[in-house]
Coordinates of C-alpha atoms in Angstrom, one line a residue:
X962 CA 1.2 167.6 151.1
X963 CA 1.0 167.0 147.5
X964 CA 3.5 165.0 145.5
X965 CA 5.7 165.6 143.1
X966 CA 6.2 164.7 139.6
X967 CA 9.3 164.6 138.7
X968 CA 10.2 164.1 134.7
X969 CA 11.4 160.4 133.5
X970 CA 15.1 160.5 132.2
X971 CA 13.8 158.3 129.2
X972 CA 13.0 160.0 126.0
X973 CA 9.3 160.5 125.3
X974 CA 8.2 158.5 122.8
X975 CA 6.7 160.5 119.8
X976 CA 3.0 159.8 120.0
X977 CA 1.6 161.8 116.6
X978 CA -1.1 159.7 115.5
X979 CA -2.1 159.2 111.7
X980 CA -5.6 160.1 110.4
X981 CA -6.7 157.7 107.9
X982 CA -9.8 157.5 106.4
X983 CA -12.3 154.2 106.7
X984 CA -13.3 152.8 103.4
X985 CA -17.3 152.9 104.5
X986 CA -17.4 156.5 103.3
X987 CA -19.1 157.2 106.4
X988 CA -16.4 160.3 107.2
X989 CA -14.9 158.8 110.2
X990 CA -11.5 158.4 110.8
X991 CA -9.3 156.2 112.5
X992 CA -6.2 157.2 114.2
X993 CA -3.4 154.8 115.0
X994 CA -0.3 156.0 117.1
X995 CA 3.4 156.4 114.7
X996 CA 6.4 155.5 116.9
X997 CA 9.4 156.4 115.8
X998 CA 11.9 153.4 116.1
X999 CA 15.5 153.7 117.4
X1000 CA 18.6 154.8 116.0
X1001 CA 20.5 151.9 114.8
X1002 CA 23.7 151.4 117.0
X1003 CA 27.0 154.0 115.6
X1004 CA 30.0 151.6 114.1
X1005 CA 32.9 151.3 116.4
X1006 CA 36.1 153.1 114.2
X1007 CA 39.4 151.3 115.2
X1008 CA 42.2 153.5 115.5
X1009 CA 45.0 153.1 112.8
X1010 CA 47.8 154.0 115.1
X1011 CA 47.2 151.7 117.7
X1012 CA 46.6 148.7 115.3
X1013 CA 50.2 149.6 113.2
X1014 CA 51.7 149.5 117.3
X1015 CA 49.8 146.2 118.1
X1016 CA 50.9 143.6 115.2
X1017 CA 50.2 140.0 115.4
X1018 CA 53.0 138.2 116.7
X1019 CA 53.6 135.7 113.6
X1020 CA 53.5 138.7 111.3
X1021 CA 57.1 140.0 111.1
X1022 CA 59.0 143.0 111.0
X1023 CA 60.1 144.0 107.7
X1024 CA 63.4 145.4 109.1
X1025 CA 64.5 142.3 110.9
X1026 CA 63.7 140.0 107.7
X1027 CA 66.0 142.4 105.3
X1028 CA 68.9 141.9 108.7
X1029 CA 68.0 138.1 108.3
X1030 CA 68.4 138.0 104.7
X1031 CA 71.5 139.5 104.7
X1032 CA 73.2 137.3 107.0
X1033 CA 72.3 134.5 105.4
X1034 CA 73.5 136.0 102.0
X1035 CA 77.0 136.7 103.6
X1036 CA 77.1 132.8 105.7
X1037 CA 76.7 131.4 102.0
X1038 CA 79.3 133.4 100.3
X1039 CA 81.6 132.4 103.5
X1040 CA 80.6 129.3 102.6
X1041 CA 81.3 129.0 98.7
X1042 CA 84.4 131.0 98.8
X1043 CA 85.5 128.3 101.7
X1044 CA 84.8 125.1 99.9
X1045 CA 86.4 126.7 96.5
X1046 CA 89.5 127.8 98.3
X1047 CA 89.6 124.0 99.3
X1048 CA 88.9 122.7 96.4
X1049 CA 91.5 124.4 94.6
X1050 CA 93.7 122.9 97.0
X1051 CA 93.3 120.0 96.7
X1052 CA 93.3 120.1 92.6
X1053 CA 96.8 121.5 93.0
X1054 CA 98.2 119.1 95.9
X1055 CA 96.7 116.5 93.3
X1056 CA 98.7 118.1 90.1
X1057 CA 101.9 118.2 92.5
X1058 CA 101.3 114.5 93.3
X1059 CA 101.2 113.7 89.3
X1060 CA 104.2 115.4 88.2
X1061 CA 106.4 114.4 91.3
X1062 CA 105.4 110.4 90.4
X1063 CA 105.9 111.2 87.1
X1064 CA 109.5 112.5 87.3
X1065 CA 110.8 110.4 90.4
X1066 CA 108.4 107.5 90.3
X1067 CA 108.6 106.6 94.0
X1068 CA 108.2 103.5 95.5
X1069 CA 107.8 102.2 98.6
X1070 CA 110.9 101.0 101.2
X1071 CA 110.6 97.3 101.7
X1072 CA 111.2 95.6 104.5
X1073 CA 111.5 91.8 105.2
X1074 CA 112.4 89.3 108.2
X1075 CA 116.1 87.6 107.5
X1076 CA 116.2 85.2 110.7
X1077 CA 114.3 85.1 114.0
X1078 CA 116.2 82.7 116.3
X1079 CA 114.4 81.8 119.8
X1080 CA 117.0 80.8 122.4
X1081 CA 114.8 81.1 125.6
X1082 CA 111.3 80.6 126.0
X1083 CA 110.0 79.5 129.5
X1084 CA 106.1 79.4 130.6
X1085 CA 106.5 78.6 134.2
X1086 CA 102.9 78.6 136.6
X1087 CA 103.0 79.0 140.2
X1088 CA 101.1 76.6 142.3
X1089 CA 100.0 79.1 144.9
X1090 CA 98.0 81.4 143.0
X1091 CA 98.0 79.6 139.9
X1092 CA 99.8 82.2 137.6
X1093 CA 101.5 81.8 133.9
X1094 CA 104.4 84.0 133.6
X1095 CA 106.7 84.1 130.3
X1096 CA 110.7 84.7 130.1
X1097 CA 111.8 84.9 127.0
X1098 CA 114.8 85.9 124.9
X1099 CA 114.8 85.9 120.8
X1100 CA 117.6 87.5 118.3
X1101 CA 115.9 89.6 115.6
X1102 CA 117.7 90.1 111.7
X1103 CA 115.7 92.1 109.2
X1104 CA 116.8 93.7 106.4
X1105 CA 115.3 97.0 104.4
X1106 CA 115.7 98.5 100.8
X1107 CA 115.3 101.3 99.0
X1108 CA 114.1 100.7 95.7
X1109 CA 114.4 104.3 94.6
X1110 CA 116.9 106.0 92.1
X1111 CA 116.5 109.7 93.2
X1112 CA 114.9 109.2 96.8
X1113 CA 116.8 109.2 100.4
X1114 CA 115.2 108.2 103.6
X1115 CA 115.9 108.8 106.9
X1116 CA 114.3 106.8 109.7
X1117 CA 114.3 107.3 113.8
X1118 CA 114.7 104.6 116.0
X1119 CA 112.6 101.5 115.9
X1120 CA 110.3 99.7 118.5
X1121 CA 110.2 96.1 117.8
X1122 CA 107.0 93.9 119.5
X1123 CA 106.2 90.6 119.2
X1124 CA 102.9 88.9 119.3
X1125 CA 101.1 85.6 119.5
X1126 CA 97.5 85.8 118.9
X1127 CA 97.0 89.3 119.6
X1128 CA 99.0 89.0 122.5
X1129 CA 102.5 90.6 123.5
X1130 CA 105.5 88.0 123.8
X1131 CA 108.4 89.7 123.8
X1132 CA 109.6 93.4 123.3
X1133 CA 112.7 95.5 122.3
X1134 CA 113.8 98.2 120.1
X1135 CA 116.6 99.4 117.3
X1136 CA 118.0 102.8 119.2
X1137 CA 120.1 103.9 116.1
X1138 CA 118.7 105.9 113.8
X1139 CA 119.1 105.1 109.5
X1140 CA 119.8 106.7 106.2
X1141 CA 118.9 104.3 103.5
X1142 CA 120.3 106.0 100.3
X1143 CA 119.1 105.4 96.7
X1144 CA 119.5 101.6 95.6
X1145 CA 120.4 100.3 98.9
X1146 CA 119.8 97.2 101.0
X1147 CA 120.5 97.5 105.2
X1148 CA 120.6 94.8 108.1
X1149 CA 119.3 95.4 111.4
X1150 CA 119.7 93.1 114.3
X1151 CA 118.1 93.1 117.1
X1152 CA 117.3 91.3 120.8
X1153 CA 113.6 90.8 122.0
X1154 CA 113.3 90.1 125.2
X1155 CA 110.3 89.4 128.7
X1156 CA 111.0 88.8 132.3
X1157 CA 108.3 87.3 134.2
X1158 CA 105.5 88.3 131.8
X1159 CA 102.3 87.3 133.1
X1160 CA 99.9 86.1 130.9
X1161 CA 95.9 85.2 130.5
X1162 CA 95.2 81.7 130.9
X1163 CA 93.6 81.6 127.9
X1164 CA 96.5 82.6 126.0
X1165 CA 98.8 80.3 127.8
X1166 CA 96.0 76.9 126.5
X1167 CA 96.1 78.6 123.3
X1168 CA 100.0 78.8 122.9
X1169 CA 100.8 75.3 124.6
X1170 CA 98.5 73.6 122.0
X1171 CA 100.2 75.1 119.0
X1172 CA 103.3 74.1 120.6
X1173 CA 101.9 70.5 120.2
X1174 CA 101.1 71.4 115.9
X1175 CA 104.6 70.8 114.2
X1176 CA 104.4 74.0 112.4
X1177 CA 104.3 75.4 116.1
X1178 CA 102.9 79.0 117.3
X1179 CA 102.1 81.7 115.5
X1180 CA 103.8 85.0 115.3
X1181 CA 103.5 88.5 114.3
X1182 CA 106.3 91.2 114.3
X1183 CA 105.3 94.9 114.5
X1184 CA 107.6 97.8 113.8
X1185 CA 106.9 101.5 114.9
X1186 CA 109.1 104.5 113.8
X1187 CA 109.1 108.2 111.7
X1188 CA 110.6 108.4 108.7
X1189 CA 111.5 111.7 106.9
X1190 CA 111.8 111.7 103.0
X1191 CA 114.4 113.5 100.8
X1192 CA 114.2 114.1 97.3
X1193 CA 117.3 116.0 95.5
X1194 CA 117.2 119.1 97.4
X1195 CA 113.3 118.7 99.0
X1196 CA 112.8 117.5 102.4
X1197 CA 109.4 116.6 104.3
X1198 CA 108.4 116.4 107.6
X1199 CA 108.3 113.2 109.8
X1200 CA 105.9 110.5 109.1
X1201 CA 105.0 108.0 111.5
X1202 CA 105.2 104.4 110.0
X1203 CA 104.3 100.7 111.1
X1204 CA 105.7 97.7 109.7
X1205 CA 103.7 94.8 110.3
X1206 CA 105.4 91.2 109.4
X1207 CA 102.8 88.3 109.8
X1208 CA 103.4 84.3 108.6
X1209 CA 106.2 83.3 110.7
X1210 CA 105.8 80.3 112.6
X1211 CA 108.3 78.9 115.5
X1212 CA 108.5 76.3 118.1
X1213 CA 110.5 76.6 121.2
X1214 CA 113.9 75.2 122.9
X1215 CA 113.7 71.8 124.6
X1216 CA 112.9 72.6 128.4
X1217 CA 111.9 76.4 127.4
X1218 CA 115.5 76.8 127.2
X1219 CA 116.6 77.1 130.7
X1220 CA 118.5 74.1 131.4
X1221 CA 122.5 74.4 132.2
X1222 CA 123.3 73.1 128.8
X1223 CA 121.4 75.3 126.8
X1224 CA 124.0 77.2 124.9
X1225 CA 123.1 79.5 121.2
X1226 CA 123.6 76.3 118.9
X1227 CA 120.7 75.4 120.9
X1228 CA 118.3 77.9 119.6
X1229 CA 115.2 77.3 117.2
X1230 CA 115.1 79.1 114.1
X1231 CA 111.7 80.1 113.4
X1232 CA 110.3 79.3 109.6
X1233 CA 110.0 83.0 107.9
X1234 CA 109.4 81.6 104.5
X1235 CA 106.0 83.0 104.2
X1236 CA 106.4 85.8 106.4
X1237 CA 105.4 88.8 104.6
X1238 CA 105.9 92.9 105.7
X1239 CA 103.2 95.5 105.2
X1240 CA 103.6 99.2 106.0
X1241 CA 101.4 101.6 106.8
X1242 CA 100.7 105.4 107.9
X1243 CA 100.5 106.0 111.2
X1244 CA 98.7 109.7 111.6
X1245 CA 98.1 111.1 114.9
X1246 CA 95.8 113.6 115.2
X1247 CA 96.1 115.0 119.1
X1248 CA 95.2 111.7 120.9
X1249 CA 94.2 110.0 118.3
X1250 CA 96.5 107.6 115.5
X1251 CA 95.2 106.2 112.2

């Protein structure tokens, strides 16, 4: 059998040779093979469409930026119109505020502490479980004014407390309601009173050594009610209000006032010389008062 050839799937190289003459002058001639090199390698073309489709992630899209733009442009305006609308609320609240002091010139109710009068006023401790518990009893005179010409107010009933070092003594309350009219001076009297309070030990060492002082313990009176303000024809909603008295000074019945012979001569007037009255705003915003 003979064998086959069969033809090489590689291009033949092109194997024309060059004729070039020798510099001897003898006539002979060299030849030397010519290979044609290659085709350099064809550029890859990227395709337009699929480049526009396949962006980079950090490059946005115009559309969304112009939709991002324009809500920011309309938050702002919210925004400025908001804050003027405000603001020219306040400037008129402010001019209302200037002519009504101007033409009324409002002042302030006062309020001030005529006689506080302890007639019972017992710390008694229990050996068992070795336990302070107060029972008291005190009669309460304060008087209010209205310094205003053109101004009326009306106020709700009042809860009286009273405190010694930041601690409550004695309790009660003023359950009619007031109309203090232009130019006016009123008297309220009132009874504080505890049963079988118990209270910290602390306190108790605290309130038996001022009882030893001559000026005796301190105390502090607060106030809590609403008041509603009329002027001429113009009335306003309820307030709350807190009248805070602070400076008085007292000491206590013989015996804490308890014995058989204790009768109201017997009481101890407490020294209200320097007690002085402070009101305040009380606002209450949902759970929270100011």
């Amino acid at each position: 059998m003979t064998d086959r050839v069969y033809p090489s799937s590689k291009p033949k190289p092109n194997t024309t040779t060059k004729t070039t003459a020798t510099a001897g002058g003898g006539g002979g001639a060299t030849t030397t093979p010519n290979r044609n090199l290659p085709p350099p390698p064809s550029k890859t073309q990227f395709n337009t469409t699929t480049n526009n489709n396949n962006r980079h992630p950090y490059r946005p899209n115009p559309t969304t930026t112009t939709h991002r733009r324009r809500r920011r442009s309309c938050f702002c305006l919210c925004c400025f119109w908001l804050t003027l609308i405000i603001l020219l609320l306040l400037l008129i609240s402010t001019i209302a505020g200037c002519i009504l002091y101007l033409l009324y010139h409002p002042h302030r109710p006062t309020f001030s502490i005529a006689a506080l009068k302890i007639s019972q006023f017992n710390l008694s401790t229990t050996s068992s479980d070795d336990t302070t518990r107060l029972t008291s009893k005190l009669n309460l005179t304060l008087s209010t004014s209205n310094p205003n010409k053109k101004i009326t107010f009306f106020y709700d009933p009042f809860t009286i407390t009273l405190q010694s070092h930041e601690t409550q003594l004695a309790n009660g309350s003023f359950p009619n309601s007031l109309t203090i009219k232009p130019n006016n001076i009123t008297i309220i009297h009132s009874q504080l009173y505890t049963t079988s309070l118990l209270l910290d030990p602390e306190i108790v060492t605290k309130i038996r050594s001022d009882l030893k002082k001559k000026s005796g313990m301190p105390l502090k009176l607060l106030l809590d009610t609403e008041v509603r303000v009329k002027i001429e024809t113009l009335r306003t909603k309820k307030v709350g209000i807190r009248i805070e008295c602070d400076g008085i000074h007292s000491l206590i019945p013989k015996g804490g006032g308890t014995g058989r012979n204790t009768t109201a001569s017997s009481a101890v007037a407490a020294t209200v010389t320097a007690a002085k009255c402070k009101l305040d705003l009380r606002i209450k915003i949902w759970k929270w008062t100011f």
